[in-house]
XYZ file of N, CA, C and O in Angstrom:
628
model
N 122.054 69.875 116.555
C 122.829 70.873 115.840
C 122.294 71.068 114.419
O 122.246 72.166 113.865
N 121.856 69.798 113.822
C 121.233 69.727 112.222
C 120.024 71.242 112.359
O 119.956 72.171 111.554
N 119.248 71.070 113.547
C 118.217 71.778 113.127
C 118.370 73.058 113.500
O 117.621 73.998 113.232
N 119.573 73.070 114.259
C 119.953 74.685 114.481
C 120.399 74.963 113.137
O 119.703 75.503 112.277
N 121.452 74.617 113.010
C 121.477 74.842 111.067
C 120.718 75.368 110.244
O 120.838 76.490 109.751
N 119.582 74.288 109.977
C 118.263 74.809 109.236
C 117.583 75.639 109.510
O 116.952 76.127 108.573
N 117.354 76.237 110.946
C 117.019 77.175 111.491
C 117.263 78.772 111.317
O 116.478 79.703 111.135
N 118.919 78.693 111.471
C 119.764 79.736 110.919
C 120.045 80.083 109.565
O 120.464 81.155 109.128
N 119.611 78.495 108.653
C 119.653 79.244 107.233
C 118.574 79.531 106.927
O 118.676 79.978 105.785
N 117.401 79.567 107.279
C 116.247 80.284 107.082
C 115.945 81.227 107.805
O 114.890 81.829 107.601
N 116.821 81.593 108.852
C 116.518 82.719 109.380
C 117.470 84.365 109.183
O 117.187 85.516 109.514
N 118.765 83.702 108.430
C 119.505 84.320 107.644
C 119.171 84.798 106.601
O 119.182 86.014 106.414
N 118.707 83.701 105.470
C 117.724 83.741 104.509
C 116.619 84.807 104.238
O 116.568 85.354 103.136
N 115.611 85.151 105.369
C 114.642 85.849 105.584
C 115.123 87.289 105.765
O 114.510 88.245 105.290
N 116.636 87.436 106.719
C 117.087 88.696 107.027
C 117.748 89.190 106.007
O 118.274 90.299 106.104
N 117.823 88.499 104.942
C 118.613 89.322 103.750
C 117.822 89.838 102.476
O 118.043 90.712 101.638
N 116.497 88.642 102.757
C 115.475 89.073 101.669
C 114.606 90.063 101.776
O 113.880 90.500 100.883
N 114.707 90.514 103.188
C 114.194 91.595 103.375
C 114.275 92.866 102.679
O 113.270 93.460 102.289
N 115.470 93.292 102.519
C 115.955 94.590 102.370
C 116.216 94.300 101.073
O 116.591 95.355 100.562
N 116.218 93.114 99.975
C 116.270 93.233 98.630
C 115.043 93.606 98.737
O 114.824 94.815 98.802
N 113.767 92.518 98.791
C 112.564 92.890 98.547
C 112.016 94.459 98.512
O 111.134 94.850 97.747
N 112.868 95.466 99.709
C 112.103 96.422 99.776
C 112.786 96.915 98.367
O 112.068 97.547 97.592
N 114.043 96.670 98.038
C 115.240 97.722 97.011
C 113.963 97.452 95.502
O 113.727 98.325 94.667
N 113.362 96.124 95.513
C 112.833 96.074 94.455
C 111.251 96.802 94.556
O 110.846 97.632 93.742
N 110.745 96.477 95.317
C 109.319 97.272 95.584
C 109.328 98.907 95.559
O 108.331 99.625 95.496
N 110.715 99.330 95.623
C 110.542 100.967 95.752
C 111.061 101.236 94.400
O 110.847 102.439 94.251
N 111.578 100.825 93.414
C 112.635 100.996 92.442
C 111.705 101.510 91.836
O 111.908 102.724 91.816
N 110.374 101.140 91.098
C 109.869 101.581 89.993
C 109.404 103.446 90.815
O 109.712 104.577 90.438
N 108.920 103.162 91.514
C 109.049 104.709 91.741
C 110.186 105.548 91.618
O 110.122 106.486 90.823
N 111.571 105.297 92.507
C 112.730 105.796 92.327
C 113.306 105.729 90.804
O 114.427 106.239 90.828
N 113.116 105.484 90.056
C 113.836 105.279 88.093
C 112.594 106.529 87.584
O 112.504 106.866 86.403
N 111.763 107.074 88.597
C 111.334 108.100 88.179
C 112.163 109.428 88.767
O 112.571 110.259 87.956
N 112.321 109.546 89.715
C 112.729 110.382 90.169
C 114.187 111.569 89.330
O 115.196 111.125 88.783
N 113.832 113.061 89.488
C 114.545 113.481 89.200
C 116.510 113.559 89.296
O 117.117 112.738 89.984
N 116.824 114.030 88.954
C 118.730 113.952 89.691
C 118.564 114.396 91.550
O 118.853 113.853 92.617
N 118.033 115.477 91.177
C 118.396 115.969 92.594
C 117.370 115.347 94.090
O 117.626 115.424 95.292
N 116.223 114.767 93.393
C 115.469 113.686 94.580
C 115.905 112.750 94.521
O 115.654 112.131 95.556
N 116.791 111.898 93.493
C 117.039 110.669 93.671
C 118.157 110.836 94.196
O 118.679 109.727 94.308
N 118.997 111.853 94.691
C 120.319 112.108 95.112
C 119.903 111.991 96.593
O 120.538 111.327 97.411
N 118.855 112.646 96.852
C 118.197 112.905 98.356
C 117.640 111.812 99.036
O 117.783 111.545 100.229
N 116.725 110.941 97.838
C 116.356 109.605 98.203
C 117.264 108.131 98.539
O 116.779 107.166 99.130
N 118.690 108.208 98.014
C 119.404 107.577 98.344
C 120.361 107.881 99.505
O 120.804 106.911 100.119
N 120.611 108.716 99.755
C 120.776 108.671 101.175
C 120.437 108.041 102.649
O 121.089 108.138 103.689
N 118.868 107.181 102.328
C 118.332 106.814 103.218
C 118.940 105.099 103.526
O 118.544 104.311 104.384
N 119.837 104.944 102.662
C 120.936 103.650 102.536
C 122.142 103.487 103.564
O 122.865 102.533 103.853
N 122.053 104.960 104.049
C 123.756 105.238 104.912
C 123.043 104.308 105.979
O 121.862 104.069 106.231
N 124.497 103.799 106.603
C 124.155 102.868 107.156
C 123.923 100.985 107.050
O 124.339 100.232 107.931
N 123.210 100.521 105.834
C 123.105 99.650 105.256
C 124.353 98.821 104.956
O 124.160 97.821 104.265
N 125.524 99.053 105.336
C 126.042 98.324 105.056
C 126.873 97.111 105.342
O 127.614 96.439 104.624
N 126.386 96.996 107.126
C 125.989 95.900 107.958
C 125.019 95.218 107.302
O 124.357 94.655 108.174
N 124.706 95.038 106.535
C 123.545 94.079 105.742
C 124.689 93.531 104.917
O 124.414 92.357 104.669
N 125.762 93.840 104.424
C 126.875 92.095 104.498
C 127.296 91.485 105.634
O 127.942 90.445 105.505
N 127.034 91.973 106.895
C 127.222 90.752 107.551
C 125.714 89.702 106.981
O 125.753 88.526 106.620
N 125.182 90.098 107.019
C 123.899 89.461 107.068
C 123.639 88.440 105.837
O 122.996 87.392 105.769
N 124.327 89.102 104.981
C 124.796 88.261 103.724
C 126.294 87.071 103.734
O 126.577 86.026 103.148
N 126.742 87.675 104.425
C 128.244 86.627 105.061
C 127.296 85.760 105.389
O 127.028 84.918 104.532
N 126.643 85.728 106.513
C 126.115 84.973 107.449
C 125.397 83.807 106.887
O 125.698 82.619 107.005
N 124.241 84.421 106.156
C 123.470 83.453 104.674
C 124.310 82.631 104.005
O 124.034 81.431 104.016
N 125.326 83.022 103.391
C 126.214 82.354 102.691
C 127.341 81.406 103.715
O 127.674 80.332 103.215
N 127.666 81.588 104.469
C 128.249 80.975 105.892
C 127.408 79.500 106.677
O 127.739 78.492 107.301
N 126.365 80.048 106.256
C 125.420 79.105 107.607
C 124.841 78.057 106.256
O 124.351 76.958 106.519
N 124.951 78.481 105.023
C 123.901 77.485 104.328
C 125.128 76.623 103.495
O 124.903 75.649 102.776
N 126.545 77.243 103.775
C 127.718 76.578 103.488
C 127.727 75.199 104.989
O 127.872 73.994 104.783
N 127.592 75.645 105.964
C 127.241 74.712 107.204
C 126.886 73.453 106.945
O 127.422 72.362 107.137
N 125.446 73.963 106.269
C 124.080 73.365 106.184
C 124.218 72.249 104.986
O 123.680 71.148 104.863
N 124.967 72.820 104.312
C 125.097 71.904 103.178
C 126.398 70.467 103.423
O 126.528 69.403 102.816
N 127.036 70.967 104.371
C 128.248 70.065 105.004
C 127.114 68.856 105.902
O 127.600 67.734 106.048
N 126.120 69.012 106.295
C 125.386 67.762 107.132
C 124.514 67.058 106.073
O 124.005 66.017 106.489
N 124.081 67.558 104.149
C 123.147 67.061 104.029
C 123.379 66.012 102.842
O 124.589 65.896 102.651
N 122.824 65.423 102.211
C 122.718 64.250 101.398
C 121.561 64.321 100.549
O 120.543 64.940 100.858
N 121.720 63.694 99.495
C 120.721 63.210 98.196
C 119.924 65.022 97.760
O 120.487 66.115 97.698
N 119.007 64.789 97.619
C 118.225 65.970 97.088
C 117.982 67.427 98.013
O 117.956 68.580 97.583
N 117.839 67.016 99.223
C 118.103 67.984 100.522
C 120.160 68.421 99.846
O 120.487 69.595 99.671
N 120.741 67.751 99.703
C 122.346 68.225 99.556
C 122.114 69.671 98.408
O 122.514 70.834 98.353
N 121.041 68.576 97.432
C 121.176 69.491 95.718
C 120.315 71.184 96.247
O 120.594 72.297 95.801
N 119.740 70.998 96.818
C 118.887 71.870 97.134
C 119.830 73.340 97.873
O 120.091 74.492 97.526
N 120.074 72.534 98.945
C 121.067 73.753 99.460
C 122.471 74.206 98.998
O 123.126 75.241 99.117
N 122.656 73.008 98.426
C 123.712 73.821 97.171
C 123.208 74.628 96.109
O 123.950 75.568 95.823
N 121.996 74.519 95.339
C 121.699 75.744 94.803
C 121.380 76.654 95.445
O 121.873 77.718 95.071
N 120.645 76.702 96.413
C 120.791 78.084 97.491
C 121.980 78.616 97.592
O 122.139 79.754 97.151
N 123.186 77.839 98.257
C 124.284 78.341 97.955
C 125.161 78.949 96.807
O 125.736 80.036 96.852
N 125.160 78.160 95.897
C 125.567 79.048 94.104
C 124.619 80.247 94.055
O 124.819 80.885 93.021
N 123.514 80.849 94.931
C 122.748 81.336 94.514
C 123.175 82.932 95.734
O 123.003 84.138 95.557
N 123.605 82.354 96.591
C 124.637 83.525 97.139
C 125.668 84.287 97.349
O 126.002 85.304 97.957
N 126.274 83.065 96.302
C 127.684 83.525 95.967
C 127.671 84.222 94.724
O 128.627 84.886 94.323
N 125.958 83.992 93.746
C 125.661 84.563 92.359
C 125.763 86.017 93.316
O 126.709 86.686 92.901
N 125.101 86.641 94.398
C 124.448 87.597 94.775
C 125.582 88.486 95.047
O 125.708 89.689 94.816
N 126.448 87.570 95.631
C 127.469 88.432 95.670
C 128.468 88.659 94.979
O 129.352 89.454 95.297
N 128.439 87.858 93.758
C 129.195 88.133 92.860
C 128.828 89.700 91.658
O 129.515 90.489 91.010
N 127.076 89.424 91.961
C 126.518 90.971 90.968
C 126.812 91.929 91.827
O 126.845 93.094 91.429
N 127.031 91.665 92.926
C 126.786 92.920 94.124
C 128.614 93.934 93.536
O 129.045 95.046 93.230
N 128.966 92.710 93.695
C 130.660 93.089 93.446
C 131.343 93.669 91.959
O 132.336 94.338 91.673
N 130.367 93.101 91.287
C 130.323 93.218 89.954
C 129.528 94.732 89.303
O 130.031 95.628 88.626
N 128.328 94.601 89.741
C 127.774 95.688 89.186
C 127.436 97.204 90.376
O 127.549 98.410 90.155
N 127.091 96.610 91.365
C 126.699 97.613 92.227
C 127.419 98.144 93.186
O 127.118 99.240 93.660
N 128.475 97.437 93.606
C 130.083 98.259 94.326
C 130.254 99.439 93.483
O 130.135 100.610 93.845
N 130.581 98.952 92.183
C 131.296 99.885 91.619
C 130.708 101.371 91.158
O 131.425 102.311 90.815
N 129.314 101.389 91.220
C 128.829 102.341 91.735
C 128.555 103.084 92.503
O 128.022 104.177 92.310
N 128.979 102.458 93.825
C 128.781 102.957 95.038
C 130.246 103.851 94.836
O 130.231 105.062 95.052
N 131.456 103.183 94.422
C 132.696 103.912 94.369
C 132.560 105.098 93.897
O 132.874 106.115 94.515
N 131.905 105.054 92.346
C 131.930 106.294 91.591
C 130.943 107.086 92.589
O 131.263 108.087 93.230
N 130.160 106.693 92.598
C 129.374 107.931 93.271
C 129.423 108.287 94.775
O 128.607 108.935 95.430
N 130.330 107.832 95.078
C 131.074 107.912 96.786
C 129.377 107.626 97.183
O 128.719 108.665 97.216
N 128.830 106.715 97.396
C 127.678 106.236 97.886
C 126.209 107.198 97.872
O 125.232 107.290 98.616
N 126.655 107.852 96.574
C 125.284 108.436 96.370
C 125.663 109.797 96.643
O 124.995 110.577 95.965
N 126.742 110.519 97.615
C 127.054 111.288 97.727
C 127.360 112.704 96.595
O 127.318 113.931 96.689
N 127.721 111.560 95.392
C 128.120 112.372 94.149
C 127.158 112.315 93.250
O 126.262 111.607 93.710
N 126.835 112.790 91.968
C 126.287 112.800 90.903
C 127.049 112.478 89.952
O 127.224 113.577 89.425
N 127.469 111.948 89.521
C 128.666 112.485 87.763
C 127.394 112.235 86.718
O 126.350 111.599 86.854
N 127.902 112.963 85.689
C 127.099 113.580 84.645
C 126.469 111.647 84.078
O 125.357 111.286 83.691
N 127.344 111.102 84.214
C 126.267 109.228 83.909
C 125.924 109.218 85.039
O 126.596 108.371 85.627
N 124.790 110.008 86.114
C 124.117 109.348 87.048
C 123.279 108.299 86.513
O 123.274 107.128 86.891
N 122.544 108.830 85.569
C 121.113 107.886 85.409
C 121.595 106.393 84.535
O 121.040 105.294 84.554
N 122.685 106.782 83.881
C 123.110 105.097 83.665
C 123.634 104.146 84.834
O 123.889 102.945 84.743
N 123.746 105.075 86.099
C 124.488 104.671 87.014
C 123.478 103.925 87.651
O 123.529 102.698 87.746
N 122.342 104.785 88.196
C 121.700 104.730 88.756
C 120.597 103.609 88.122
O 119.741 103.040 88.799
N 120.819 103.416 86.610
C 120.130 102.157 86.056
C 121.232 100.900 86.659
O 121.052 100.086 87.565
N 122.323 101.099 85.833
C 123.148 99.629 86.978
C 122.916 99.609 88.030
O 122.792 98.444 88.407
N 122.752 100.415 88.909
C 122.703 100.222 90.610
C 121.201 99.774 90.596
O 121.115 98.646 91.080
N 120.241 100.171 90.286
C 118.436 99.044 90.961
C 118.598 98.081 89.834
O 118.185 97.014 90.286
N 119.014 97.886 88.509
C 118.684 96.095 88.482
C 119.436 95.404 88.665
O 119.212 94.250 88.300
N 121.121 95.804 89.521
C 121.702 94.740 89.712
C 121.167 94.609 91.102
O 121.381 93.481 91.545
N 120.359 95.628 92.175
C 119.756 94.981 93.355
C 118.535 93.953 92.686
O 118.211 92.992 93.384
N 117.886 94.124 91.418
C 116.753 93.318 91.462
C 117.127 92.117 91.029
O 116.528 91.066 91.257
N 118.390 92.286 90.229
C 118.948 90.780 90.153
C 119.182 90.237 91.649
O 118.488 89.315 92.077
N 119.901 90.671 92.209
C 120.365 90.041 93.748
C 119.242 89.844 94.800
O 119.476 89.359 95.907
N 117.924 90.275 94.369
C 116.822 90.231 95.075
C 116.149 88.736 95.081
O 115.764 88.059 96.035
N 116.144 88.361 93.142
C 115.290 87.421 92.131
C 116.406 85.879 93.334
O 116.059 84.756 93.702
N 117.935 86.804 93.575
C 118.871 85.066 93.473
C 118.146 84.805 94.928
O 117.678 83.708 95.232
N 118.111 86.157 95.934
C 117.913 85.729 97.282
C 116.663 85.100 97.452
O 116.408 84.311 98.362
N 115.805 85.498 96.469
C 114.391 84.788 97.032
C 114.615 83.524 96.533
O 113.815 82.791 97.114
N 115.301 82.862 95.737
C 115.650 81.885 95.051
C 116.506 80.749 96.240
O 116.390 79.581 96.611
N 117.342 81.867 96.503
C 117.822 81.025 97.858
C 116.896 80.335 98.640
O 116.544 79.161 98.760
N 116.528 81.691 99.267
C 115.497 81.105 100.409
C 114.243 80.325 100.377
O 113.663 79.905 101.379
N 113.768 80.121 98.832
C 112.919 78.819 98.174
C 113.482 77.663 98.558
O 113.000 76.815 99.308
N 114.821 77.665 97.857
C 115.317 76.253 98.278
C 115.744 75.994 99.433
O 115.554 74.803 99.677
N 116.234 76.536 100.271
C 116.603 76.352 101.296
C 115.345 75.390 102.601
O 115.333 74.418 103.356
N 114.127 76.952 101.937
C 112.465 76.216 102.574
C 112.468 75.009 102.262
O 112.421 74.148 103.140
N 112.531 74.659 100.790
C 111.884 73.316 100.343
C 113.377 72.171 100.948
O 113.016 71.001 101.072
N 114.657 72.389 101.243
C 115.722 71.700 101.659
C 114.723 71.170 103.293
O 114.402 70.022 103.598
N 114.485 72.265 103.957
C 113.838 71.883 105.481
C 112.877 70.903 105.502
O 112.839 69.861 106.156
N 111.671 71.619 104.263
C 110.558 70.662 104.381
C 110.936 69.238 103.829
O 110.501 68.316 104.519
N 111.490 68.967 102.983
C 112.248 67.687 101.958
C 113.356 66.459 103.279
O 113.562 65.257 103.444
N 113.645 67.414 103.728
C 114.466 66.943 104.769
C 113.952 65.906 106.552
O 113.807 66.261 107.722
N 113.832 64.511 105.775
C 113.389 63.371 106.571
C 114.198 63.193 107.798
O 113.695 62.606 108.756
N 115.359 63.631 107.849
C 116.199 63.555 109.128
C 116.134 64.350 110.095
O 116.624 64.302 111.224
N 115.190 65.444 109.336
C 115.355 66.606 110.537
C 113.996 67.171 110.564
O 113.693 68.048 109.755
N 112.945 66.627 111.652
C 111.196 66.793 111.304
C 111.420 68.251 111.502
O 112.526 68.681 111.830
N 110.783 68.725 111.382
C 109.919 70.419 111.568
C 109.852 70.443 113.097
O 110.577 70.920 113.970
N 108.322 69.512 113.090
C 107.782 69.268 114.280
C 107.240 68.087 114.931
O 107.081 67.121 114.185
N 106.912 67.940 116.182
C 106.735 66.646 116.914
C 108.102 65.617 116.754
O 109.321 65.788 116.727
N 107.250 64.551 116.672
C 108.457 62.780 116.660
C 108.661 62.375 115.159
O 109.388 61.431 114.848
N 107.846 63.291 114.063
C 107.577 62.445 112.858
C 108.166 63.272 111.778
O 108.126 64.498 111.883
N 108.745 62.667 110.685
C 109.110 63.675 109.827
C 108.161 63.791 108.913
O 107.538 62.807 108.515
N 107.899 65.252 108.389
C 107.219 65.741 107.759
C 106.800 65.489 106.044
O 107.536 65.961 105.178
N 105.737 64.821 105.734
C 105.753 64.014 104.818
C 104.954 65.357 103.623
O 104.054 66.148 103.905
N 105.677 65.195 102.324
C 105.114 65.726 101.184
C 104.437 65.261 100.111
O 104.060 66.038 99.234
C-alpha cells in the first residue's frame, strides 16, 4: 500500500504540474496581447476546471503519504504538502476572484489588465509551489529506505 501511495503522489503531482507549467510557458506571450485577443485567448480554459479534482487529489494522496512516513521522508512530504495547501490558498486568494469578476474571462471590466496581471502571476506563483511539491515529494520516494523504487534493495543516495 506504502508504494501505491508514493506512486499516486507522484503521479498526482505530475498531473497538476502540467497545466501550471503550460499557464507559465504561455504567459509572457499572453501579458502581450491586446483586450480583445486576450479575451479570445482565454477562453481556451473553459473546461479546466476539473483540474481541482486533480489538485484535491495531490493534496489528498500526499496528506495519505505523509500519514505512513517518518524522520526526513515525513519532513519532506510535509513540505510538499504546506506547499499545496500554499497553491490553493493563492488560487483562492488571488485568482478565483478574478475568475468571479470577469465571469471566467467572459467579461472585460475596464481593470482587465490589472486583472489579468493578478490572474498569470498568481498561476506562476501556484506553478513555482507545484513544482516545489513535486521536488519533494521525488526526493521523499528516492530518500525513502522502506519503500525501494526497484528490485529487493533500497535505493541508496
Amino acid at each position: 500500500m506504502k508504494k501505491t501511495i508514493a506512486f499516486l503522489s507522484l503521479l498526482f503531482g505530475a498531473l497538476v504540474l502540467a497545466p501550471s507549467a503550460a499557464h507559465v510557458l504561455e504567459m509572457h506571450q499572453k501579458m502581450q496581447l491586446a483586450r480583445q485577443d486576450y479575451g479570445i485567448v482565454q477562453q481556451i480554459y473553459r473546461g479546466w476546471a476539473f483540474l481541482g479534482v486533480l489538485q484535491l487529489a495531490a493534496l489528498v494522496v500526499t496528506f495519505l503519504k505523509l500519514l505512513q512516513e517518518k524522520g526526513v521522508v515525513f519532513k519532506l512530504t510535509l513540505a510538499a504538502l504546506l506547499c499545496y495547501v500554499a497553491m490553493l490558498t493563492n488560487f483562492f486568494t488571488f485568482t478565483f476572484p478574478v475568475n468571479r469578476v470577469t465571469r471566467n474571462w467572459a467579461y472585460l471590466p475596464a481593470s482587465w489588465m490589472q486583472l489579468r496581471q493578478q490572474w498569470e502571476y498568481s498561476h506562476a506563483v501556484s506553478a513555482g509551489l507545484v513544482l516545489i511539491a513535486f521536488v519533494l515529494l521525488l526526493a521523499s520516494v528516492l530518500l525513502d529506505k522502506d519503500t525501494p523504487v526497484t528490485g529487493q534493495r533500497p535505493l541508496s543516495i
